[in-house]
Short mmCIF file of C-alpha atoms in Angstrom, two decimals:
data_model
loop_
_atom_site.label_atom_id
_atom_site.label_comp_id
_atom_site.label_asym_id
_atom_site.label_seq_id
_atom_site.Cartn_x
_atom_site.Cartn_y
_atom_site.Cartn_z
CA UNK A 1 -171.22 -3.33 2.77
CA UNK A 2 -171.81 0.38 2.33
CA UNK A 3 -172.70 2.49 5.35
CA UNK A 4 -173.12 6.24 5.49
CA UNK A 5 -171.56 7.74 8.62
CA UNK A 6 -172.36 11.38 9.26
CA UNK A 7 -173.23 11.72 5.60
CA UNK A 8 -169.98 10.19 4.31
CA UNK A 9 -170.09 6.88 2.42
CA UNK A 10 -167.85 4.22 4.03
CA UNK A 11 -167.17 0.55 3.36
CA UNK A 12 -166.97 -2.16 6.02
CA UNK A 13 -166.84 -5.94 6.18
CA UNK A 14 -169.99 -7.62 7.51
CA UNK A 15 -170.87 -8.67 10.16
CA UNK A 16 -170.36 -5.52 12.20
CA UNK A 17 -172.20 -4.31 15.30
CA UNK A 18 -172.51 -0.68 16.27
CA UNK A 19 -170.32 -1.37 19.32
CA UNK A 20 -167.61 -2.89 17.12
CA UNK A 21 -167.80 0.01 14.69
CA UNK A 22 -167.33 2.56 17.51
CA UNK A 23 -164.37 0.58 18.75
CA UNK A 24 -162.85 0.46 15.26
CA UNK A 25 -163.26 4.24 15.03
CA UNK A 26 -161.68 4.60 18.49
CA UNK A 27 -164.76 6.32 19.90
CA UNK A 28 -165.77 6.00 23.55
CA UNK A 29 -169.29 4.55 23.47
CA UNK A 30 -170.05 6.23 26.79
CA UNK A 31 -169.55 9.67 25.28
CA UNK A 32 -171.20 9.26 21.88
CA UNK A 33 -174.83 9.27 20.84
CA UNK A 34 -175.99 7.28 17.84
CA UNK A 35 -178.84 7.58 15.39
CA UNK A 36 -179.42 4.61 13.09
CA UNK A 37 -181.58 5.44 10.08
CA UNK A 38 -182.88 8.57 11.86
CA UNK A 39 -183.90 6.70 15.03
CA UNK A 40 -182.02 7.16 18.30
CA UNK A 41 -180.19 3.96 19.23
CA UNK A 42 -179.80 3.51 22.99
CA UNK A 43 -176.39 2.54 24.35
CA UNK A 44 -177.72 -0.77 25.71
CA UNK A 45 -178.36 -1.84 22.12
CA UNK A 46 -174.97 -0.98 20.61
CA UNK A 47 -173.57 -4.47 21.13
CA UNK A 48 -176.62 -6.31 19.80
CA UNK A 49 -177.30 -4.14 16.76
CA UNK A 50 -175.85 -5.44 13.51
CA UNK A 51 -175.29 -2.99 10.70
CA UNK A 52 -176.47 -3.85 7.21
CA UNK A 53 -175.75 -2.60 3.72
CA UNK A 54 -177.31 0.81 3.09
CA UNK A 55 -177.59 1.82 6.76
CA UNK A 56 -177.16 5.45 7.63
CA UNK A 57 -175.55 6.39 10.96
CA UNK A 58 -175.18 9.66 12.79
CA UNK A 59 -172.51 9.78 15.47
CA UNK A 60 -172.58 12.86 17.66
CA UNK A 61 -170.78 14.03 20.76
CA UNK A 62 -170.77 17.01 23.09
CA UNK A 63 -168.70 20.05 22.24
CA UNK A 64 -168.41 23.45 23.87
CA UNK A 65 -171.54 25.55 23.48
CA UNK A 66 -173.54 28.30 25.12
CA UNK B 1 -180.69 29.96 52.44
CA UNK B 2 -181.32 31.72 49.14
CA UNK B 3 -181.39 28.93 46.59
CA UNK B 4 -182.25 28.76 42.93
CA UNK B 5 -184.76 25.96 42.37
CA UNK B 6 -185.32 24.64 38.86
CA UNK B 7 -187.70 21.72 38.41
CA UNK B 8 -187.34 20.84 42.08
CA UNK B 9 -183.55 20.79 41.99
CA UNK B 10 -181.67 23.23 44.23
CA UNK B 11 -178.64 25.29 43.23
CA UNK B 12 -176.56 27.67 45.32
CA UNK B 13 -175.16 29.51 42.30
CA UNK B 14 -177.29 31.78 40.14
CA UNK B 15 -174.69 31.97 37.39
CA UNK B 16 -174.90 29.44 34.55
CA UNK B 17 -171.87 29.14 32.27
CA UNK B 18 -171.64 28.23 28.61
CA UNK B 19 -168.62 26.23 27.44
CA UNK B 20 -168.28 27.50 23.85
CA UNK B 21 -165.43 29.39 22.21
CA UNK B 22 -162.81 29.02 24.96
CA UNK B 23 -159.24 29.00 23.64
CA UNK B 24 -158.54 25.74 25.50
CA UNK B 25 -160.27 23.22 27.75
CA UNK B 26 -158.01 24.37 30.59
CA UNK B 27 -159.27 27.96 30.31
CA UNK B 28 -162.85 26.68 30.13
CA UNK B 29 -162.39 24.67 33.34
CA UNK B 30 -160.78 27.64 35.09
CA UNK B 31 -163.74 29.84 34.17
CA UNK B 32 -166.18 27.19 35.39
CA UNK B 33 -164.37 26.90 38.70
CA UNK B 34 -163.97 30.63 39.31
CA UNK B 35 -167.59 31.31 38.40
CA UNK B 36 -168.87 28.99 41.12
CA UNK B 37 -171.44 27.73 38.63
CA UNK B 38 -173.24 24.42 39.03
CA UNK B 39 -174.85 24.25 35.59
CA UNK B 40 -172.88 24.31 32.33
CA UNK B 41 -174.26 24.25 28.83
CA UNK B 42 -172.83 22.13 26.02
CA UNK B 43 -173.71 21.62 22.36
CA UNK B 44 -174.10 18.44 20.30
CA UNK B 45 -172.26 18.04 17.01
CA UNK B 46 -171.26 15.33 14.56
CA UNK B 47 -168.07 13.46 15.44
CA UNK B 48 -165.31 14.05 12.90
CA UNK B 49 -164.69 10.34 12.35
CA UNK B 50 -161.39 10.90 10.55
CA UNK B 51 -160.12 12.99 13.43
CA UNK B 52 -162.15 12.29 16.63
CA UNK B 53 -159.90 14.52 18.79
CA UNK B 54 -160.27 15.31 22.46
CA UNK B 55 -163.69 14.75 24.04
CA UNK B 56 -164.48 17.82 26.16
CA UNK B 57 -166.59 15.79 28.58
CA UNK B 58 -163.37 14.41 30.03
CA UNK B 59 -162.76 17.86 31.49
CA UNK B 60 -166.15 18.32 33.16
CA UNK B 61 -166.75 16.60 36.49
CA UNK B 62 -170.33 15.27 36.35
CA UNK B 63 -170.54 15.24 40.16
CA UNK B 64 -169.81 18.95 40.31
CA UNK B 65 -171.75 20.24 37.33
CA UNK B 66 -175.14 19.56 35.84
CA UNK B 67 -174.65 19.22 32.10
CA UNK B 68 -177.28 21.22 30.24
CA UNK B 69 -177.17 20.30 26.55
CA UNK B 70 -178.51 22.86 24.13
CA UNK B 71 -180.20 22.39 20.78
CA UNK B 72 -178.03 24.99 19.05
CA UNK B 73 -177.93 24.59 15.32
CA UNK B 74 -181.60 23.61 15.18
CA UNK B 75 -183.53 25.67 12.61
CA UNK B 76 -186.96 24.29 13.40
CA UNK B 77 -188.84 22.30 16.03
CA UNK B 78 -188.13 18.96 14.37
CA UNK B 79 -184.36 19.49 14.43
CA UNK B 80 -184.50 20.69 18.04
CA UNK B 81 -186.47 17.63 19.18
CA UNK B 82 -184.04 15.36 17.34
CA UNK B 83 -181.06 16.98 19.11
CA UNK B 84 -182.76 16.78 22.51
CA UNK B 85 -183.43 13.06 22.09
CA UNK B 86 -179.82 12.48 21.04
CA UNK B 87 -178.54 14.43 24.04
CA UNK B 88 -180.58 12.23 26.34
CA UNK B 89 -179.30 9.12 24.57
CA UNK B 90 -175.74 10.39 25.03
CA UNK B 91 -176.25 9.80 28.74
CA UNK B 92 -177.39 13.22 29.96
CA UNK B 93 -180.17 13.82 32.39
CA UNK B 94 -183.26 14.91 30.48
CA UNK B 95 -182.53 18.63 30.87
CA UNK B 96 -182.47 20.59 27.64
CA UNK B 97 -181.78 24.21 26.80
CA UNK B 98 -184.14 24.59 23.88
CA UNK B 99 -182.92 26.98 21.24
CA UNK B 100 -184.23 27.28 17.70
CA UNK B 101 -182.40 29.91 15.70
CA UNK B 102 -183.10 29.83 11.96
CA UNK B 103 -181.49 33.22 11.31
CA UNK B 104 -177.68 32.99 11.19
CA UNK B 105 -177.04 36.74 11.41
CA UNK B 106 -178.74 37.68 14.67
CA UNK B 107 -179.37 34.14 15.97
CA UNK B 108 -182.74 35.29 17.24
CA UNK B 109 -184.93 32.45 18.49
CA UNK B 110 -187.97 31.44 16.44
CA UNK B 111 -190.93 31.75 18.84
CA UNK B 112 -193.33 29.48 16.95
CA UNK B 113 -190.88 26.62 16.44
CA UNK B 114 -189.66 26.99 20.03
CA UNK B 115 -193.20 26.66 21.38
CA UNK B 116 -193.87 23.64 19.14
CA UNK B 117 -190.68 21.89 20.24
CA UNK B 118 -191.30 22.71 23.90
CA UNK B 119 -194.73 21.09 23.74
CA UNK B 120 -193.28 17.86 22.35
CA UNK B 121 -190.33 17.77 24.74
CA UNK B 122 -192.37 18.48 27.88
CA UNK B 123 -194.68 15.60 26.88
CA UNK B 124 -191.64 13.33 26.48
CA UNK B 125 -190.55 14.11 30.02
CA UNK B 126 -187.77 16.58 29.32
CA UNK B 127 -187.01 19.45 31.70
CA UNK B 128 -187.17 22.24 29.15
CA UNK B 129 -185.35 25.56 29.48
CA UNK B 130 -186.30 27.57 26.39
CA UNK B 131 -184.17 30.41 25.03
CA UNK B 132 -186.55 33.13 23.85
CA UNK B 133 -186.70 36.71 22.79
CA UNK B 134 -187.86 38.92 25.66
CA UNK B 135 -191.53 38.40 24.78
CA UNK B 136 -193.80 38.28 27.84
CA UNK B 137 -196.69 36.67 25.92
CA UNK B 138 -194.49 33.87 24.60
CA UNK B 139 -192.99 33.42 28.07
CA UNK B 140 -196.50 32.96 29.44
CA UNK B 141 -197.52 30.49 26.74
CA UNK B 142 -194.39 28.43 27.40
CA UNK B 143 -195.05 28.39 31.14
CA UNK B 144 -198.60 27.20 30.49
CA UNK B 145 -197.27 24.10 28.70
CA UNK B 146 -194.87 23.30 31.54
CA UNK B 147 -191.36 24.55 30.83
CA UNK B 148 -188.96 24.65 33.80
CA UNK B 149 -187.63 28.18 33.21
CA UNK B 150 -187.82 30.89 30.63
CA UNK B 151 -184.56 32.29 29.28
CA UNK B 152 -185.11 35.67 27.66
CA UNK B 153 -182.20 37.29 25.85
CA UNK B 154 -180.65 40.54 26.99
CA UNK B 155 -179.22 41.12 23.53
CA UNK B 156 -178.36 38.81 20.61
CA UNK B 157 -175.96 35.94 21.40
CA UNK B 158 -172.32 36.96 21.65
CA UNK B 159 -172.91 40.71 21.31
CA UNK B 160 -171.84 41.70 24.87
CA UNK B 161 -174.32 44.57 24.76
CA UNK B 162 -176.06 44.00 28.08
CA UNK B 163 -179.72 44.04 29.07
CA UNK B 164 -181.11 45.93 26.07
CA UNK B 165 -184.52 44.30 26.53
CA UNK B 166 -184.88 45.46 30.14
CA UNK B 167 -188.48 46.71 29.98
CA UNK B 168 -189.78 43.47 28.50
CA UNK B 169 -187.71 41.34 30.85
CA UNK B 170 -189.21 43.28 33.77
CA UNK B 171 -192.70 42.26 32.59
CA UNK B 172 -191.61 38.62 32.17
CA UNK B 173 -190.22 38.64 35.72
CA UNK B 174 -193.37 40.24 37.11
CA UNK B 175 -195.57 37.54 35.55
CA UNK B 176 -193.29 34.52 35.92
CA UNK B 177 -194.28 31.35 37.74
CA UNK B 178 -190.94 29.65 36.92
CA UNK B 179 -187.38 30.98 37.29
CA UNK B 180 -186.34 33.63 34.77
CA UNK B 181 -182.78 33.17 33.49
CA UNK B 182 -181.44 36.09 31.47
CA UNK B 183 -179.42 34.51 28.72
CA UNK B 184 -177.34 35.96 25.89
CA UNK B 185 -175.79 39.33 25.33
CA UNK B 186 -174.43 39.93 28.83
CA UNK B 187 -170.91 41.29 28.33
CA UNK B 188 -169.90 42.67 31.73
CA UNK B 189 -170.46 41.88 35.41
CA UNK B 190 -172.48 45.11 35.66
CA UNK B 191 -174.90 43.70 33.05
CA UNK B 192 -175.34 40.55 35.13
CA UNK B 193 -175.78 42.65 38.27
CA UNK B 194 -178.47 44.74 36.57
CA UNK B 195 -180.41 41.64 35.50
CA UNK B 196 -180.26 40.29 39.05
CA UNK B 197 -181.22 43.66 40.60
CA UNK B 198 -184.30 43.58 38.37
CA UNK B 199 -185.28 40.29 39.97
CA UNK B 200 -184.04 37.75 37.44
CA UNK B 201 -183.49 34.39 39.14
CA UNK B 202 -180.23 33.65 37.32
CA UNK B 203 -178.12 34.58 34.31
CA UNK B 204 -176.24 32.57 31.72
CA UNK B 205 -172.91 33.83 30.40
CA UNK B 206 -170.55 32.40 27.82
CA UNK B 207 -168.97 34.76 25.29
CA UNK B 208 -168.01 37.38 27.86
CA UNK B 209 -165.91 34.75 29.64
CA UNK B 210 -164.57 32.97 26.59
CA UNK B 211 -163.29 35.97 24.62
CA UNK B 212 -161.32 37.69 27.35
CA UNK B 213 -157.61 36.82 27.70
CA UNK B 214 -158.33 35.92 31.35
CA UNK B 215 -161.52 33.83 31.57
CA UNK B 216 -160.92 32.78 35.20
CA UNK B 217 -160.65 36.35 36.42
CA UNK B 218 -163.67 37.45 34.41
CA UNK B 219 -165.70 34.51 35.74
CA UNK B 220 -164.83 35.55 39.31
CA UNK B 221 -165.95 39.10 38.47
CA UNK B 222 -169.27 37.83 37.07
CA UNK B 223 -169.79 35.74 40.20
CA UNK B 224 -169.51 38.90 42.30
CA UNK B 225 -171.78 40.82 39.93
CA UNK B 226 -174.48 38.16 40.16
CA UNK B 227 -174.22 37.97 43.95
CA UNK B 228 -174.25 41.76 44.36
CA UNK B 229 -177.29 42.09 42.12
CA UNK B 230 -179.14 39.32 43.91
CA UNK B 231 -178.44 40.77 47.35
CA UNK B 232 -179.56 44.22 46.21
CA UNK B 233 -182.79 42.74 44.86
CA UNK B 234 -183.45 40.92 48.13
CA UNK B 235 -182.66 44.05 50.14
CA UNK B 236 -185.01 46.15 48.00
CA UNK B 237 -183.83 49.03 45.83
CA UNK B 238 -184.83 52.61 46.57
CA UNK B 239 -187.44 54.14 44.31
CA UNK B 240 -186.25 56.34 41.45
CA UNK B 241 -187.54 59.93 41.56
CA UNK B 242 -187.36 63.06 39.49
CA UNK B 243 -186.41 65.65 42.13
CA UNK B 244 -183.51 65.60 44.56
CA UNK B 245 -184.11 64.52 48.11
CA UNK B 246 -181.41 65.62 50.56
CA UNK B 247 -179.51 62.88 52.34
CA UNK B 248 -178.26 65.33 55.00
CA UNK B 249 -180.48 67.20 57.48
CA UNK B 250 -182.10 70.41 56.23
CA UNK B 251 -181.79 72.14 59.62
CA UNK B 252 -178.93 73.61 61.65
CA UNK B 253 -177.22 75.38 58.74
CA UNK B 254 -174.57 78.03 59.62
CA UNK B 255 -176.78 80.90 58.52
CA UNK B 256 -179.63 82.96 59.89
#
């Protein structure tokens, strides 16, 4: 299935949850925030949310800033 | 005990520190420690999924510092609200430094979009600390809708020019019903001291600490500047006057 992550098209095998995707990308779920199709996805739902073809994800994290 | 109180939360330090532009996380941490700060600002950006790198949060002790995410990069209210919601989802407390800066050259905050975003965020339960130009009318309007502080700029972000907006900041302070945090443009401890002498409740500094070769030492200097300015304000400064007034007695001179 095709999923856009931070604007970049990527391909993954279904089924895939958000939690599994973060793990595959070696991202610490505790320190990342996720938007799925422009809606904030709370951490509690990462494990139960299955991605589907055409989904668009934003993965953001904190960086230094003033 | 002279404490800074924002939204009911007490802080001993009146110096807030930004975490941007430091040459390394180690230098950032040293500056945070030497500054004595209890609030640090951070920004939210896309993860580089091909190269996730080091997560800076690993270096910030959440028991020691309140993380204050900003909405930097937002060009309008909608983008700022989106960033604030993401910051909360990332696990932060619902504190947000609201900044909406559509102009990339001077990074001046957009007053209309800032007010719009503040209204939405206050309604959603955020503790909103808006970064604004030193506009007393805007400061008032924001306080009416329930922001937790106002953060007028001394000079544009990163310019190190000091409190160039002093007269307007003085009016904001005079009329404020929430803490006034002078943010942006402070380049030297004397600038921070001046803002505090004027009666500002706190200052926020980033660039001045991050661009020096010795951030820890500069942070310690800013800490002293903030404390000196605060103590002078509490003591009460002497009035400025046009003519000289002798400090020594005007009697008993060695002449007839």
